[in-house]
Tab-separated table of C-alpha atoms and ligand atoms in Angstrom:
chain	number	residue	atom	x	y	z
X	1	MET	CA	5.431	152.965	157.812
X	2	LYS	CA	6.382	156.639	157.415
X	3	THR	CA	9.819	155.625	156.166
X	4	LYS	CA	8.301	153.112	153.751
X	5	ILE	CA	5.823	155.594	152.275
X	6	LEU	CA	8.542	158.222	151.983
X	7	THR	CA	10.834	155.730	150.278
X	8	ILE	CA	8.154	154.744	147.754
X	9	LEU	CA	7.250	158.362	146.991
X	10	SER	CA	10.927	159.442	146.750
X	11	ASN	CA	11.698	156.652	144.303
X	12	SER	CA	8.749	157.368	142.064
X	13	ASP	CA	8.719	160.031	139.340
X	14	GLY	CA	4.965	160.220	138.991
X	15	TYR	CA	1.883	159.697	141.143
X	16	VAL	CA	1.536	156.661	143.378
X	17	SER	CA	-2.060	155.652	144.004
X	18	GLY	CA	-3.403	155.288	147.529
X	19	GLN	CA	-4.501	151.779	146.593
X	20	GLN	CA	-0.960	150.832	145.564
X	21	LEU	CA	0.443	152.115	148.869
X	22	CYS	CA	-2.213	150.216	150.853
X	23	GLU	CA	-1.489	146.975	149.016
X	24	GLN	CA	2.283	147.302	149.199
X	25	LEU	CA	2.238	148.070	152.918
X	26	GLY	CA	-0.748	145.978	153.906
X	27	VAL	CA	-2.516	148.869	155.685
X	28	SER	CA	-5.792	150.767	155.304
X	29	ARG	CA	-6.372	153.882	153.205
X	30	THR	CA	-6.954	155.893	156.359
X	31	ALA	CA	-3.593	154.829	157.747
X	32	VAL	CA	-1.870	155.954	154.528
X	33	TRP	CA	-3.773	159.237	154.542
X	34	LYS	CA	-2.727	159.916	158.149
X	35	VAL	CA	0.942	159.375	157.359
X	36	ILE	CA	0.711	161.607	154.284
X	37	ASN	CA	-0.777	164.356	156.444
X	38	ARG	CA	1.963	163.985	159.015
X	39	LEU	CA	4.599	164.263	156.296
X	40	LYS	CA	2.898	167.419	154.988
X	41	GLU	CA	2.974	168.899	158.491
X	42	GLU	CA	6.707	168.210	158.618
X	43	GLY	CA	7.253	170.241	155.455
X	44	TYR	CA	7.047	167.621	152.689
X	45	LEU	CA	5.213	169.075	149.712
X	46	ILE	CA	2.924	166.280	148.511
X	47	ASP	CA	0.428	166.718	145.730
X	48	SER	CA	-2.751	164.658	146.301
X	49	VAL	CA	-5.031	164.228	143.288
X	50	SER	CA	-8.141	162.079	143.416
X	51	ASN	CA	-7.992	159.107	141.032
X	52	LYS	CA	-4.244	159.606	140.627
X	53	GLY	CA	-2.802	159.428	144.117
X	54	TYR	CA	0.177	161.106	145.749
X	55	ARG	CA	3.273	162.701	144.332
X	56	LEU	CA	6.243	164.057	146.274
X	57	LEU	CA	7.096	167.539	144.979
X	58	SER	CA	9.751	168.640	147.455
X	59	GLN	CA	11.314	167.607	150.711
X	60	PRO	CA	12.382	169.745	153.666
X	61	ASP	CA	16.061	169.677	154.583
X	62	VAL	CA	15.639	167.629	157.755
X	63	VAL	CA	17.825	164.976	159.364
X	64	THR	CA	15.076	162.748	160.759
X	65	SER	CA	15.503	158.987	160.679
X	66	GLU	CA	12.742	158.698	158.012
X	67	ALA	CA	14.461	161.220	155.751
X	68	ILE	CA	17.774	159.366	156.047
X	69	LEU	CA	16.406	155.816	155.852
X	70	SER	CA	14.301	156.615	152.782
X	71	LYS	CA	17.556	157.333	150.931
X	72	LEU	CA	19.836	154.728	152.463
X	73	GLN	CA	21.170	151.779	150.478
X	74	THR	CA	23.391	149.910	152.899
X	75	ASN	CA	23.350	146.570	154.637
X	76	TYR	CA	24.072	147.790	158.157
X	77	MET	CA	25.787	151.184	158.151
X	78	GLY	CA	23.286	153.817	159.338
X	79	ARG	CA	20.414	151.306	159.391
X	80	GLN	CA	19.490	152.246	162.952
X	81	VAL	CA	19.184	156.012	163.343
X	82	PHE	CA	18.813	158.111	166.499
X	83	SER	CA	17.918	161.633	165.444
X	84	TYR	CA	17.836	164.669	167.775
X	85	ASP	CA	17.053	168.377	167.543
X	86	GLU	CA	19.897	169.259	169.851
X	87	VAL	CA	22.642	167.396	171.733
X	88	THR	CA	25.857	168.327	173.522
X	89	SER	CA	27.787	166.375	170.909
X	90	THR	CA	26.800	163.393	168.803
X	91	ASN	CA	29.971	161.575	169.922
X	92	THR	CA	28.893	161.924	173.556
X	93	VAL	CA	25.429	160.494	172.818
X	94	ALA	CA	26.953	157.759	170.665
X	95	LYS	CA	29.231	156.663	173.513
X	96	GLN	CA	26.246	156.405	175.857
X	97	LEU	CA	24.312	154.353	173.293
X	98	ALA	CA	27.321	152.154	172.585
X	99	ASP	CA	27.733	151.573	176.336
X	100	GLU	CA	24.102	150.406	176.335
X	101	GLY	CA	25.022	147.866	173.665
X	102	LYS	CA	23.762	149.440	170.438
X	103	GLU	CA	24.984	147.552	167.439
X	104	GLU	CA	27.630	148.307	164.851
X	105	GLY	CA	26.487	150.823	162.250
X	106	THR	CA	24.131	152.685	164.599
X	107	LEU	CA	23.961	156.322	163.548
X	108	ILE	CA	23.393	159.324	165.784
X	109	VAL	CA	22.409	162.586	164.079
X	110	SER	CA	21.534	165.997	165.440
X	111	ASP	CA	20.295	169.249	163.934
X	112	LYS	CA	22.544	171.181	166.311
X	113	GLN	CA	25.399	170.575	168.781
X	114	ILE	CA	25.883	172.707	171.862
X	115	GLN	CA	29.408	171.461	172.510
X	116	GLY	CA	30.629	170.203	169.147
X	117	LYS	CA	34.098	168.744	169.613
X	118	GLY	CA	37.293	168.793	167.564
X	119	ARG	CA	40.505	166.947	168.295
X	120	ARG	CA	42.290	167.409	171.618
X	121	GLY	CA	39.619	169.507	173.274
X	122	ARG	CA	39.104	171.908	170.382
X	123	TYR	CA	35.585	172.943	169.420
X	124	TRP	CA	33.474	172.342	166.328
X	125	GLU	CA	31.117	175.136	165.305
X	126	SER	CA	27.698	173.452	165.006
X	127	PRO	CA	24.834	175.892	164.351
X	128	LYS	CA	21.254	174.723	164.010
X	129	GLY	CA	19.877	173.518	160.720
X	130	SER	CA	22.843	174.184	158.458
X	131	GLY	CA	25.278	171.383	159.106
X	132	ILE	CA	25.570	167.648	159.463
X	133	PHE	CA	26.527	166.507	162.935
X	134	MET	CA	26.586	162.744	163.084
X	135	THR	CA	28.390	159.836	164.681
X	136	VAL	CA	28.493	156.201	163.706
X	137	ILE	CA	29.265	153.352	166.108
X	138	LEU	CA	31.766	150.733	164.904
X	139	LYS	CA	32.836	147.520	166.617
X	140	PRO	CA	35.744	146.066	164.691
X	141	LYS	CA	37.380	142.983	166.144
X	142	MET	CA	40.952	144.199	166.147
X	143	LYS	CA	43.650	145.692	168.383
X	144	PRO	CA	43.010	149.226	169.707
X	145	VAL	CA	46.227	150.437	168.130
X	146	TYR	CA	44.609	150.188	164.673
X	147	ALA	CA	41.650	152.391	165.576
X	148	SER	CA	43.071	155.720	164.411
X	149	MET	CA	43.096	154.432	160.827
X	150	LEU	CA	39.312	154.585	160.842
X	151	THR	CA	39.562	158.371	160.780
X	152	LEU	CA	41.186	158.086	157.366
X	153	VAL	CA	38.654	155.491	156.203
X	154	ALA	CA	35.817	157.833	157.187
X	155	ALA	CA	37.535	160.823	155.562
X	156	LEU	CA	37.714	158.905	152.311
X	157	ALA	CA	34.021	157.995	152.470
X	158	LEU	CA	33.013	161.548	153.266
X	159	ASN	CA	35.221	162.968	150.546
X	160	ASP	CA	33.656	160.675	147.928
X	161	ALA	CA	30.114	161.446	149.089
X	162	ILE	CA	30.731	165.204	148.927
X	163	THR	CA	32.321	164.943	145.486
X	164	ASP	CA	29.459	162.789	144.191
X	165	LEU	CA	26.654	165.038	145.373
X	166	THR	CA	28.166	168.473	144.789
X	167	GLY	CA	30.466	167.959	141.818
X	168	LEU	CA	33.067	169.911	143.802
X	169	GLU	CA	36.677	168.798	143.859
X	170	ALA	CA	36.887	167.814	147.499
X	171	LYS	CA	40.277	166.874	148.960
X	172	ILE	CA	41.526	165.464	152.241
X	173	LYS	CA	43.842	167.399	154.518
X	174	TRP	CA	45.596	164.661	156.441
X	175	PRO	CA	44.369	163.046	158.534
X	176	ASN	CA	40.803	164.154	159.245
X	177	ASP	CA	39.576	167.186	157.328
X	178	VAL	CA	37.814	167.519	154.000
X	179	VAL	CA	38.652	170.724	152.185
X	180	VAL	CA	37.242	172.473	149.147
X	181	ASN	CA	39.129	175.334	147.523
X	182	LYS	CA	41.660	175.082	150.352
X	183	LYS	CA	39.104	175.653	153.104
X	184	LYS	CA	37.668	173.151	155.536
X	185	VAL	CA	34.116	171.884	154.832
X	186	ALA	CA	34.179	168.872	157.115
X	187	GLY	CA	36.070	167.270	159.977
X	188	ILE	CA	36.189	163.905	161.693
X	189	LEU	CA	36.729	163.027	165.326
X	190	THR	CA	37.278	159.373	166.209
X	191	GLU	CA	37.054	158.224	169.823
X	192	LEU	CA	37.705	154.831	171.315
X	193	SER	CA	36.536	152.683	174.201
X	194	ALA	CA	38.909	149.790	174.697
X	195	GLU	CA	40.619	147.310	177.000
X	196	VAL	CA	44.363	146.831	176.618
X	197	ASP	CA	43.995	144.505	173.641
X	198	TYR	CA	40.312	144.631	172.819
X	199	ILE	CA	38.076	147.331	171.309
X	200	ASN	CA	34.691	147.765	172.981
X	201	TYR	CA	33.611	150.254	170.335
X	202	ILE	CA	34.760	153.170	168.245
X	203	VAL	CA	32.666	156.268	167.581
X	204	VAL	CA	33.401	158.157	164.397
X	205	GLY	CA	32.038	161.703	164.557
X	206	ILE	CA	31.558	163.651	161.354
X	207	GLY	CA	30.773	167.349	161.035
X	208	VAL	CA	29.988	168.878	157.647
X	209	ASN	CA	29.359	172.538	156.859
X	210	VAL	CA	26.444	172.198	154.470
X	211	SER	CA	24.557	175.463	154.112
X	212	MET	CA	26.255	177.990	156.389
X	213	LYS	CA	26.481	181.362	154.688
X	214	ASP	CA	28.823	182.874	157.213
X	215	PHE	CA	31.302	181.812	159.921
X	216	PRO	CA	32.553	183.352	163.160
X	217	GLU	CA	35.459	185.749	162.613
X	218	GLU	CA	38.135	183.300	163.833
X	219	LEU	CA	37.087	180.638	161.298
X	220	LYS	CA	36.555	182.848	158.255
X	221	ASP	CA	39.931	182.230	156.658
X	222	LYS	CA	39.819	178.440	157.013
X	223	ALA	CA	36.163	177.316	157.004
X	224	THR	CA	33.643	177.176	154.204
X	225	SER	CA	30.406	175.357	153.363
X	226	LEU	CA	29.145	173.256	150.472
X	227	LEU	CA	26.573	175.947	149.685
X	228	LEU	CA	29.186	178.712	149.579
X	229	GLU	CA	31.459	176.694	147.306
X	230	SER	CA	28.942	175.071	144.967
X	231	GLY	CA	26.056	177.557	145.034
X	232	LYS	CA	23.812	174.504	145.389
X	233	SER	CA	21.564	173.420	148.236
X	234	ILE	CA	22.537	169.901	149.173
X	235	GLY	CA	20.006	167.802	151.082
X	236	ARG	CA	21.590	166.789	154.361
X	237	ALA	CA	19.757	163.449	154.552
X	238	GLN	CA	20.982	162.581	151.068
X	239	LEU	CA	24.578	163.396	151.970
X	240	ILE	CA	24.348	161.401	155.202
X	241	ALA	CA	23.001	158.376	153.312
X	242	LYS	CA	25.676	158.638	150.628
X	243	THR	CA	28.417	158.892	153.271
X	244	MET	CA	27.085	155.761	154.990
X	245	GLU	CA	27.182	153.879	151.668
X	246	TYR	CA	30.807	154.772	150.990
X	247	LEU	CA	31.725	154.152	154.618
X	248	GLU	CA	30.296	150.636	154.545
X	249	CYS	CA	32.215	149.901	151.386
X	250	TYR	CA	35.584	151.305	152.574
X	251	TYR	CA	35.171	149.879	156.079
X	252	GLU	CA	34.664	146.396	154.642
X	253	ARG	CA	37.842	146.757	152.610
X	254	PHE	CA	39.728	148.012	155.666
X	255	LEU	CA	38.555	145.028	157.718
X	256	LYS	CA	40.112	142.567	155.270
X	257	THR	CA	43.628	143.643	156.218
X	258	HIS	CA	43.190	145.843	159.315
X	259	ASP	CA	45.277	148.461	157.609
X	260	LEU	CA	45.077	150.872	154.700
X	261	SER	CA	47.044	148.821	152.190
X	262	GLU	CA	43.966	148.503	149.961
X	263	LEU	CA	42.924	152.122	150.343
X	264	LYS	CA	46.097	154.160	150.513
X	265	GLU	CA	46.377	154.679	146.759
X	266	THR	CA	42.824	156.026	146.593
X	267	TYR	CA	43.528	158.171	149.658
X	268	SER	CA	46.735	159.571	148.182
X	269	LYS	CA	44.889	160.642	145.022
X	270	VAL	CA	42.696	162.995	147.043
X	271	LEU	CA	45.324	164.012	149.592
X	272	ILE	CA	45.674	167.786	149.252
X	273	ASN	CA	49.050	167.700	150.997
X	274	LYS	CA	50.599	165.278	148.513
X	275	ASP	CA	53.868	166.638	147.144
X	276	GLN	CA	53.201	169.941	148.889
X	277	VAL	CA	55.348	171.654	151.451
X	278	VAL	CA	53.783	171.178	154.863
X	279	ARG	CA	54.543	172.562	158.273
X	280	ILE	CA	54.249	169.946	161.006
X	281	LEU	CA	53.266	171.462	164.333
X	282	THR	CA	53.856	169.330	167.398
X	283	GLU	CA	53.362	170.345	171.035
X	284	ASP	CA	56.855	171.763	171.364
X	285	ASP	CA	58.365	171.748	167.896
X	286	SER	CA	57.670	172.585	164.270
X	287	TYR	CA	59.409	171.626	161.060
X	288	THR	CA	58.735	171.688	157.339
X	289	GLY	CA	59.020	169.074	154.641
X	290	VAL	CA	57.229	167.719	151.596
X	291	ALA	CA	54.313	165.315	152.173
X	292	ARG	CA	54.731	162.231	149.998
X	293	GLY	CA	51.696	160.100	150.891
X	294	ILE	CA	50.623	157.769	153.678
X	295	THR	CA	51.849	154.441	155.017
X	296	ASP	CA	49.734	151.293	155.368
X	297	GLU	CA	49.098	152.433	158.958
X	298	GLY	CA	47.859	155.861	157.896
X	299	HIS	CA	50.922	157.840	158.985
X	300	LEU	CA	51.899	160.811	156.829
X	301	ILE	CA	55.215	160.355	155.051
X	302	VAL	CA	57.157	163.618	155.104
X	303	GLU	CA	60.432	164.205	153.274
X	304	LYS	CA	62.537	166.593	155.292
X	305	ASP	CA	64.883	169.180	153.745
X	306	ASN	CA	67.816	166.768	154.126
X	307	HIS	CA	65.706	164.141	152.218
X	308	ASP	CA	65.201	161.968	155.288
X	309	LEU	CA	61.740	160.389	155.277
X	310	VAL	CA	59.829	160.624	158.542
X	311	GLU	CA	56.492	159.118	159.500
X	312	VAL	CA	54.141	161.527	161.214
X	313	TYR	CA	51.547	160.107	163.643
X	314	SER	CA	48.183	161.789	163.643
X	315	GLY	CA	47.773	161.939	167.417
X	316	GLU	CA	50.543	164.398	167.977
X	317	VAL	CA	50.365	167.010	165.286
X	318	SER	CA	48.584	169.561	163.158
X	319	VAL	CA	49.550	169.993	159.543
X	320	ARG	CA	49.556	173.340	157.786
X	321	GLY	CA	50.480	174.639	154.355
X	322	LEU	CA	53.479	176.943	154.333
X	323	TYR	CA	51.467	180.129	153.869
X	324	SER	CA	47.873	179.105	154.540
X	325	TYR	CA	45.650	176.545	156.222
X	326	THR	CA	46.420	173.881	153.608
R	1	ATP	P1	43.364	172.180	162.312
R	1	ATP	O1	42.014	172.273	161.666
R	1	ATP	O2	43.672	173.341	163.157
R	1	ATP	O3	44.408	171.737	161.382
R	1	ATP	P2	42.574	169.792	163.396
R	1	ATP	O4	42.293	169.283	162.045
R	1	ATP	O5	43.269	168.913	164.318
R	1	ATP	O6	43.379	171.102	163.364
R	1	ATP	P3	39.935	169.555	164.266
R	1	ATP	O7	39.977	168.947	165.581
R	1	ATP	O8	39.646	168.711	163.091
R	1	ATP	O9	41.241	170.355	164.049
R	1	ATP	O10	38.876	170.718	164.266
R	1	ATP	C1	38.833	171.703	165.261
R	1	ATP	C2	39.281	173.029	164.699
R	1	ATP	O11	38.573	173.328	163.498
R	1	ATP	C3	38.926	174.170	165.644
R	1	ATP	O12	40.006	174.474	166.466
R	1	ATP	C4	38.579	175.345	164.723
R	1	ATP	O13	39.736	176.059	164.398
R	1	ATP	C5	38.118	174.667	163.453
R	1	ATP	N1	36.642	174.612	163.326
R	1	ATP	C6	35.701	174.611	164.288
R	1	ATP	N2	34.476	174.501	163.774
R	1	ATP	C7	34.625	174.426	162.436
R	1	ATP	C8	33.727	174.304	161.359
R	1	ATP	N3	32.402	174.207	161.519
R	1	ATP	N4	34.246	174.273	160.111
R	1	ATP	C9	35.569	174.350	159.906
R	1	ATP	N5	36.477	174.469	160.880
R	1	ATP	C10	36.020	174.507	162.145
């Protein structure tokens, strides 16, 4: 009922009468009043005027399931939310919940991560209250070998959501980072549970720097936040909901072909590396070339100095600009 009342108040410009809420929800006035009070305690500023009703004046920047669901317009993506104050990492919790059988689209969100993870054992800085740390469970019926493409699908969704809500020109640094003004605002970590030819589930973890004003010394030259770049406070619940909407849409298109043939043109348009010189860093080698786009499988196409085209697989490498992070 809290989610329903919040949804009605969020979608209304003016006052909503207590009577209207009671009738719409089929509950008593006292029940409505109790929920309104609970919302006020949580930081929602709600004006209550006798004979007029309730009006939502402002919302706290929280990542509770009510805050997210009251803004969500999807069929299944993010429809079931598990929200926490603190977790080791949302991917870890998501894997436990997926093992218990939680359905596709289930979303795990936390206000803070103690052990936020990046690719290959790296860390993800996840301070309390200023970022989005979330993971969505997916269960596509396809071969495990296709799973890594979902990182690119999620990057596209996240990039669109950030652009929509901030007006910033967000770009993707292949394969899994969203950058603004050449610095990283978000990253994606996809993990897989599979049999040889069957996917049990995939967890797609997304970290976004929303309102950090500062970063640890070692990240200062490559990390930034939406607040630092746009000067605007972006509601985290709103951005989560918007990302889920785009993700559902792009995921559905991906499922039609099980590759990126439908999405690669859109992806290439926001690929910051496109036609730029990149340095490809592998475990024991590094070389430079010009990034030309991606293949249907999501590999980066790099033109080497001798004009040979090579396909770079995301598992093995990091990509850098020649002189900076991008
Ligand atoms: P790289 O970012 O080095 O190209 P990558 O994309 O493979 O590599 P990820 O696994 O996406 O790296 O992210 C982990 C890395 O991102 C960490 O090693 C750290 O340098 C950086 N990082 C950690 N926390 C944040 C953050 N909140 N914002 C931006 N960058 C971060």
